[in-house]
PDB file of C-alpha atoms in Angstrom:
ATOM      1  CA  MET A 946     206.724 -17.130 137.528  1.00  0.00           C
ATOM      2  CA  THR A 947     205.739 -18.785 134.250  1.00  0.00           C
ATOM      3  CA  ARG A 948     206.194 -17.152 130.855  1.00  0.00           C
ATOM      4  CA  ALA A 949     202.412 -16.638 130.634  1.00  0.00           C
ATOM      5  CA  ASP A 950     202.426 -14.967 134.062  1.00  0.00           C
ATOM      6  CA  ASP A 951     205.280 -12.725 132.942  1.00  0.00           C
ATOM      7  CA  VAL A 952     203.336 -11.634 129.875  1.00  0.00           C
ATOM      8  CA  GLN A 953     200.216 -10.983 131.959  1.00  0.00           C
ATOM      9  CA  VAL A 954     202.176  -8.796 134.364  1.00  0.00           C
ATOM     10  CA  GLY A 955     203.240  -6.666 131.410  1.00  0.00           C
ATOM     11  CA  ILE A 956     199.651  -6.445 130.202  1.00  0.00           C
ATOM     12  CA  ASP A 957     198.363  -5.549 133.664  1.00  0.00           C
ATOM     13  CA  ARG A 958     200.842  -2.663 133.889  1.00  0.00           C
ATOM     14  CA  ILE A 959     199.330  -0.911 130.892  1.00  0.00           C
ATOM     15  CA  ASP A 960     197.431   2.230 131.847  1.00  0.00           C
ATOM     16  CA  ARG A 961     194.293   1.922 129.696  1.00  0.00           C
ATOM     17  CA  SER A 962     193.809   5.704 129.767  1.00  0.00           C
ATOM     18  CA  GLY A 963     196.980   6.070 127.734  1.00  0.00           C
ATOM     19  CA  GLY A 964     199.821   5.994 130.257  1.00  0.00           C
ATOM     20  CA  SER A 965     203.139   4.194 130.243  1.00  0.00           C
ATOM     21  CA  ILE A 966     204.004   0.574 131.020  1.00  0.00           C
ATOM     22  CA  GLY A 967     207.504   1.070 132.381  1.00  0.00           C
ATOM     23  CA  GLU A 968     210.998   1.239 131.009  1.00  0.00           C
ATOM     24  CA  PHE A 969     212.550  -0.286 127.917  1.00  0.00           C
ATOM     25  CA  ASP A 970     214.603  -3.417 128.645  1.00  0.00           C
ATOM     26  CA  GLN A 971     217.538  -3.177 126.231  1.00  0.00           C
ATOM     27  CA  ALA A 972     219.217  -6.455 127.166  1.00  0.00           C
ATOM     28  CA  ARG A 973     215.991  -8.445 126.951  1.00  0.00           C
ATOM     29  CA  ALA A 974     215.126  -6.909 123.582  1.00  0.00           C
ATOM     30  CA  GLU A 975     218.568  -7.774 122.188  1.00  0.00           C
ATOM     31  CA  ALA A 976     218.282 -11.354 123.448  1.00  0.00           C
ATOM     32  CA  ALA A 977     214.838 -11.693 121.867  1.00  0.00           C
ATOM     33  CA  VAL A 978     216.072 -10.466 118.491  1.00  0.00           C
ATOM     34  CA  ARG A 979     218.984 -12.882 118.646  1.00  0.00           C
ATOM     35  CA  GLU A 980     216.573 -15.765 119.341  1.00  0.00           C
ATOM     36  CA  LEU A 981     214.369 -14.658 116.457  1.00  0.00           C
ATOM     37  CA  LEU A 982     217.332 -14.740 114.065  1.00  0.00           C
ATOM     38  CA  ILE A 983     218.085 -18.283 115.175  1.00  0.00           C
ATOM     39  CA  ALA A 984     214.406 -19.243 114.830  1.00  0.00           C
ATOM     40  CA  ILE A 985     214.242 -18.137 111.193  1.00  0.00           C
ATOM     41  CA  GLY A 986     217.366 -20.142 110.371  1.00  0.00           C
ATOM     42  CA  GLU A 987     219.980 -17.394 110.472  1.00  0.00           C
ATOM     43  CA  ASP A 988     223.324 -17.277 112.242  1.00  0.00           C
ATOM     44  CA  PRO A 989     223.460 -14.274 114.600  1.00  0.00           C
ATOM     45  CA  GLU A 990     227.244 -14.699 114.809  1.00  0.00           C
ATOM     46  CA  ARG A 991     227.892 -14.066 111.134  1.00  0.00           C
ATOM     47  CA  GLU A 992     229.538 -10.740 110.359  1.00  0.00           C
ATOM     48  CA  GLY A 993     226.517  -8.947 108.955  1.00  0.00           C
ATOM     49  CA  LEU A 994     224.281  -9.884 111.893  1.00  0.00           C
ATOM     50  CA  LYS A 995     226.567  -9.539 114.912  1.00  0.00           C
ATOM     51  CA  ARG A 996     225.276  -6.096 115.840  1.00  0.00           C
ATOM     52  CA  THR A 997     221.769  -6.572 114.474  1.00  0.00           C
ATOM     53  CA  PRO A 998     220.191  -7.382 117.879  1.00  0.00           C
ATOM     54  CA  HIS A 999     221.665  -4.167 119.289  1.00  0.00           C
ATOM     55  CA  ARG A1000     220.542  -2.098 116.317  1.00  0.00           C
ATOM     56  CA  VAL A1001     217.032  -3.569 116.287  1.00  0.00           C
ATOM     57  CA  ALA A1002     216.644  -3.009 120.041  1.00  0.00           C
ATOM     58  CA  ASN A1003     217.659   0.640 119.628  1.00  0.00           C
ATOM     59  CA  ALA A1004     215.176   0.997 116.768  1.00  0.00           C
ATOM     60  CA  TYR A1005     212.390  -0.527 118.865  1.00  0.00           C
ATOM     61  CA  ARG A1006     213.185   1.828 121.742  1.00  0.00           C
ATOM     62  CA  GLU A1007     212.538   4.722 119.357  1.00  0.00           C
ATOM     63  CA  MET A1008     209.607   3.144 117.507  1.00  0.00           C
ATOM     64  CA  PHE A1009     207.733   2.399 120.744  1.00  0.00           C
ATOM     65  CA  ALA A1010     208.690   5.540 122.676  1.00  0.00           C
ATOM     66  CA  GLY A1011     205.015   6.302 123.203  1.00  0.00           C
ATOM     67  CA  LEU A1012     204.836   3.423 125.703  1.00  0.00           C
ATOM     68  CA  TYR A1013     207.225   5.123 128.092  1.00  0.00           C
ATOM     69  CA  THR A1014     205.583   8.528 128.387  1.00  0.00           C
ATOM     70  CA  GLU A1015     202.155  10.074 128.818  1.00  0.00           C
ATOM     71  CA  PRO A1016     201.157  11.477 125.405  1.00  0.00           C
ATOM     72  CA  ASP A1017     198.445  13.702 126.856  1.00  0.00           C
ATOM     73  CA  GLU A1018     201.029  15.766 128.730  1.00  0.00           C
ATOM     74  CA  VAL A1019     202.144  17.493 125.534  1.00  0.00           C
ATOM     75  CA  LEU A1020     198.720  19.174 125.449  1.00  0.00           C
ATOM     76  CA  ALA A1021     199.151  20.707 128.909  1.00  0.00           C
ATOM     77  CA  THR A1022     200.384  24.044 127.510  1.00  0.00           C
ATOM     78  CA  VAL A1023     197.489  26.245 126.414  1.00  0.00           C
ATOM     79  CA  PHE A1024     197.087  29.859 125.372  1.00  0.00           C
ATOM     80  CA  ASP A1025     194.162  32.225 126.032  1.00  0.00           C
ATOM     81  CA  GLU A1026     193.426  33.416 122.515  1.00  0.00           C
ATOM     82  CA  GLY A1027     189.665  33.680 122.718  1.00  0.00           C
ATOM     83  CA  HIS A1028     189.411  31.657 119.516  1.00  0.00           C
ATOM     84  CA  ASP A1029     186.070  29.967 118.907  1.00  0.00           C
ATOM     85  CA  GLU A1030     186.416  28.564 115.386  1.00  0.00           C
ATOM     86  CA  LEU A1031     187.964  25.452 113.901  1.00  0.00           C
ATOM     87  CA  VAL A1032     191.686  24.804 114.329  1.00  0.00           C
ATOM     88  CA  LEU A1033     192.881  22.162 111.869  1.00  0.00           C
ATOM     89  CA  VAL A1034     196.315  20.687 111.180  1.00  0.00           C
ATOM     90  CA  LYS A1035     196.355  18.586 108.013  1.00  0.00           C
ATOM     91  CA  ASP A1036     198.717  16.008 106.578  1.00  0.00           C
ATOM     92  CA  ILE A1037     200.679  15.227 109.737  1.00  0.00           C
ATOM     93  CA  PRO A1038     203.106  12.430 108.742  1.00  0.00           C
ATOM     94  CA  MET A1039     202.343   9.337 110.804  1.00  0.00           C
ATOM     95  CA  TYR A1040     204.333   6.113 111.271  1.00  0.00           C
ATOM     96  CA  SER A1041     203.097   3.324 113.506  1.00  0.00           C
ATOM     97  CA  THR A1042     203.454  -0.435 113.989  1.00  0.00           C
ATOM     98  CA  CYS A1043     200.641  -2.929 113.498  1.00  0.00           C
ATOM     99  CA  GLU A1044     200.325  -4.943 116.691  1.00  0.00           C
ATOM    100  CA  HIS A1045     199.178  -8.028 114.790  1.00  0.00           C
ATOM    101  CA  HIS A1046     202.330  -8.561 112.707  1.00  0.00           C
ATOM    102  CA  LEU A1047     204.773  -5.921 114.057  1.00  0.00           C
ATOM    103  CA  VAL A1048     205.219  -4.332 110.649  1.00  0.00           C
ATOM    104  CA  SER A1049     204.621  -0.680 109.961  1.00  0.00           C
ATOM    105  CA  PHE A1050     201.664   1.259 108.729  1.00  0.00           C
ATOM    106  CA  ARG A1051     202.186   4.815 107.605  1.00  0.00           C
ATOM    107  CA  GLY A1052     200.258   7.735 106.267  1.00  0.00           C
ATOM    108  CA  VAL A1053     198.908  11.096 107.386  1.00  0.00           C
ATOM    109  CA  ALA A1054     196.716  12.329 110.210  1.00  0.00           C
ATOM    110  CA  HIS A1055     194.373  15.310 110.134  1.00  0.00           C
ATOM    111  CA  VAL A1056     193.518  16.736 113.553  1.00  0.00           C
ATOM    112  CA  GLY A1057     191.015  19.501 114.229  1.00  0.00           C
ATOM    113  CA  TYR A1058     189.138  20.946 117.167  1.00  0.00           C
ATOM    114  CA  ILE A1059     186.845  23.808 118.090  1.00  0.00           C
ATOM    115  CA  PRO A1060     188.024  25.416 121.349  1.00  0.00           C
ATOM    116  CA  GLY A1061     185.760  25.411 124.357  1.00  0.00           C
ATOM    117  CA  GLU A1062     184.072  28.424 125.925  1.00  0.00           C
ATOM    118  CA  SER A1063     187.372  29.641 127.396  1.00  0.00           C
ATOM    119  CA  GLY A1064     188.820  30.058 123.902  1.00  0.00           C
ATOM    120  CA  GLN A1065     192.019  28.306 124.934  1.00  0.00           C
ATOM    121  CA  VAL A1066     194.166  26.761 122.221  1.00  0.00           C
ATOM    122  CA  THR A1067     197.266  24.581 122.305  1.00  0.00           C
ATOM    123  CA  GLY A1068     200.386  24.916 120.174  1.00  0.00           C
ATOM    124  CA  LEU A1069     200.027  23.560 116.656  1.00  0.00           C
ATOM    125  CA  SER A1070     203.137  21.427 117.073  1.00  0.00           C
ATOM    126  CA  LYS A1071     201.528  19.802 120.113  1.00  0.00           C
ATOM    127  CA  LEU A1072     198.839  18.285 117.893  1.00  0.00           C
ATOM    128  CA  ALA A1073     201.524  16.684 115.735  1.00  0.00           C
ATOM    129  CA  ARG A1074     203.373  15.531 118.828  1.00  0.00           C
ATOM    130  CA  VAL A1075     200.374  13.774 120.357  1.00  0.00           C
ATOM    131  CA  VAL A1076     199.831  11.956 117.053  1.00  0.00           C
ATOM    132  CA  ASP A1077     203.480  10.898 117.069  1.00  0.00           C
ATOM    133  CA  LEU A1078     203.452   9.559 120.627  1.00  0.00           C
ATOM    134  CA  TYR A1079     200.254   7.545 120.313  1.00  0.00           C
ATOM    135  CA  ALA A1080     201.532   6.190 116.995  1.00  0.00           C
ATOM    136  CA  LYS A1081     204.753   5.038 118.685  1.00  0.00           C
ATOM    137  CA  ARG A1082     203.049   2.036 120.251  1.00  0.00           C
ATOM    138  CA  PRO A1083     201.920  -1.347 118.961  1.00  0.00           C
ATOM    139  CA  GLN A1084     198.652  -0.180 117.421  1.00  0.00           C
ATOM    140  CA  VAL A1085     195.622  -0.720 115.285  1.00  0.00           C
ATOM    141  CA  GLN A1086     194.581   2.282 113.238  1.00  0.00           C
ATOM    142  CA  GLU A1087     191.075   2.414 114.657  1.00  0.00           C
ATOM    143  CA  ARG A1088     192.295   2.655 118.258  1.00  0.00           C
ATOM    144  CA  LEU A1089     195.013   5.139 117.362  1.00  0.00           C
ATOM    145  CA  THR A1090     192.439   7.467 115.810  1.00  0.00           C
ATOM    146  CA  SER A1091     190.222   7.324 118.898  1.00  0.00           C
ATOM    147  CA  GLN A1092     193.105   7.768 121.342  1.00  0.00           C
ATOM    148  CA  ILE A1093     194.175  11.009 119.678  1.00  0.00           C
ATOM    149  CA  ALA A1094     190.614  12.362 119.700  1.00  0.00           C
ATOM    150  CA  ASP A1095     190.055  11.395 123.330  1.00  0.00           C
ATOM    151  CA  ALA A1096     193.336  13.010 124.401  1.00  0.00           C
ATOM    152  CA  LEU A1097     192.177  16.339 122.963  1.00  0.00           C
ATOM    153  CA  VAL A1098     188.834  15.996 124.740  1.00  0.00           C
ATOM    154  CA  ARG A1099     190.525  15.252 128.074  1.00  0.00           C
ATOM    155  CA  ARG A1100     193.092  18.020 127.923  1.00  0.00           C
ATOM    156  CA  LEU A1101     191.479  20.868 125.982  1.00  0.00           C
ATOM    157  CA  ASP A1102     187.790  20.509 126.869  1.00  0.00           C
ATOM    158  CA  PRO A1103     186.863  21.577 123.331  1.00  0.00           C
ATOM    159  CA  ARG A1104     183.398  21.904 121.858  1.00  0.00           C
ATOM    160  CA  GLY A1105     184.333  19.453 119.146  1.00  0.00           C
ATOM    161  CA  VAL A1106     187.172  17.222 117.904  1.00  0.00           C
ATOM    162  CA  ILE A1107     187.745  15.501 114.588  1.00  0.00           C
ATOM    163  CA  VAL A1108     190.603  13.144 113.712  1.00  0.00           C
ATOM    164  CA  VAL A1109     191.029  11.447 110.344  1.00  0.00           C
ATOM    165  CA  ILE A1110     193.894   9.055 109.542  1.00  0.00           C
ATOM    166  CA  GLU A1111     194.750   7.720 106.086  1.00  0.00           C
ATOM    167  CA  ALA A1112     197.383   4.989 106.029  1.00  0.00           C
ATOM    168  CA  GLU A1113     198.895   2.135 104.056  1.00  0.00           C
ATOM    169  CA  HIS A1114     199.488  -1.058 106.023  1.00  0.00           C
ATOM    170  CA  LEU A1115     202.544  -3.080 105.059  1.00  0.00           C
ATOM    171  CA  CYS A1116     200.917  -6.177 106.573  1.00  0.00           C
ATOM    172  CA  MET A1117     198.538  -5.934 103.597  1.00  0.00           C
ATOM    173  CA  ALA A1118     201.124  -4.743 101.079  1.00  0.00           C
ATOM    174  CA  MET A1119     204.103  -7.058 101.639  1.00  0.00           C
ATOM    175  CA  ARG A1120     202.401 -10.231 102.939  1.00  0.00           C
ATOM    176  CA  GLY A1121     199.002 -11.867 103.126  1.00  0.00           C
ATOM    177  CA  ILE A1122     196.666 -10.370 100.537  1.00  0.00           C
ATOM    178  CA  ARG A1123     199.563  -8.344  99.025  1.00  0.00           C
ATOM    179  CA  LYS A1124     197.718  -5.258  97.871  1.00  0.00           C
ATOM    180  CA  PRO A1125     200.258  -2.401  97.848  1.00  0.00           C
ATOM    181  CA  GLY A1126     198.722   1.034  97.554  1.00  0.00           C
ATOM    182  CA  ALA A1127     195.500   0.158  99.376  1.00  0.00           C
ATOM    183  CA  THR A1128     194.669   2.924 101.838  1.00  0.00           C
ATOM    184  CA  THR A1129     192.670   2.624 105.052  1.00  0.00           C
ATOM    185  CA  THR A1130     190.803   5.698 106.320  1.00  0.00           C
ATOM    186  CA  THR A1131     189.511   5.977 109.883  1.00  0.00           C
ATOM    187  CA  SER A1132     187.828   8.854 111.670  1.00  0.00           C
ATOM    188  CA  ALA A1133     186.880   9.809 115.204  1.00  0.00           C
ATOM    189  CA  VAL A1134     184.496  12.673 115.956  1.00  0.00           C
ATOM    190  CA  ARG A1135     183.580  14.071 119.334  1.00  0.00           C
ATOM    191  CA  GLY A1136     181.245  16.779 120.575  1.00  0.00           C
ATOM    192  CA  LEU A1137     179.947  19.252 117.997  1.00  0.00           C
ATOM    193  CA  PHE A1138     181.412  17.303 115.085  1.00  0.00           C
ATOM    194  CA  LYS A1139     179.336  14.322 116.138  1.00  0.00           C
ATOM    195  CA  THR A1140     176.070  16.207 116.658  1.00  0.00           C
ATOM    196  CA  SER A1141     176.280  18.766 113.847  1.00  0.00           C
ATOM    197  CA  ALA A1142     176.382  17.539 110.261  1.00  0.00           C
ATOM    198  CA  VAL A1143     177.184  21.091 109.117  1.00  0.00           C
ATOM    199  CA  SER A1144     180.284  21.378 111.335  1.00  0.00           C
ATOM    200  CA  ARG A1145     181.415  17.901 110.424  1.00  0.00           C
ATOM    201  CA  GLY A1146     180.914  18.587 106.744  1.00  0.00           C
ATOM    202  CA  GLU A1147     182.902  21.831 106.938  1.00  0.00           C
ATOM    203  CA  ALA A1148     185.835  20.052 108.574  1.00  0.00           C
ATOM    204  CA  LEU A1149     185.788  17.138 106.146  1.00  0.00           C
ATOM    205  CA  ASP A1150     185.653  19.550 103.218  1.00  0.00           C
ATOM    206  CA  LEU A1151     188.770  21.321 104.465  1.00  0.00           C
ATOM    207  CA  ILE A1152     190.535  17.987 105.061  1.00  0.00           C
ATOM    208  CA  THR A1153     189.830  16.649 101.578  1.00  0.00           C
ATOM    209  CA  ARG A1154     190.726  19.816  99.658  1.00  0.00           C
TER     210      ARG A1154
END
């Protein structure tokens, strides 16, 4: 199998609905980091770098944990509260990795939904958890925002969903255009928030307060 074939196999294993792509390969990750150190002109055998491949591999295992689980499953637990108004969790800390340069982008996510006719709600911590798991993948902010919204639609069958993410991208701050402090805002609206300007406006007002 060629290197290109190997890469394609990995791509083909991705579940486009948001599932996992398999297990983390610790040894392969460590070898790749070691090769990268050599490629940039460093000596992976010098004292300060001897354990760097191991440490970086462990960090990547944690940073990309969302690849090895099904994020939607955290929304499986629901409660019959008969609630029919907006539920909104603001300022959820969010850390992700830009898939274009493999450097981080970070900020906050705001996640809200209006329960469906059943009035079922999920735990507030579950909203933060689904943000965390989708963020722990190589990402672009636009896709991340949509994936979170779509997960709520799939699992909670709500009347409406709104997700807003505000983040700073280090690929813009520390390289390239070098504009630290620039913030990117993305939103995804579903259901009632898409069809009703009043509902959408109410949610956005609460988010921006």
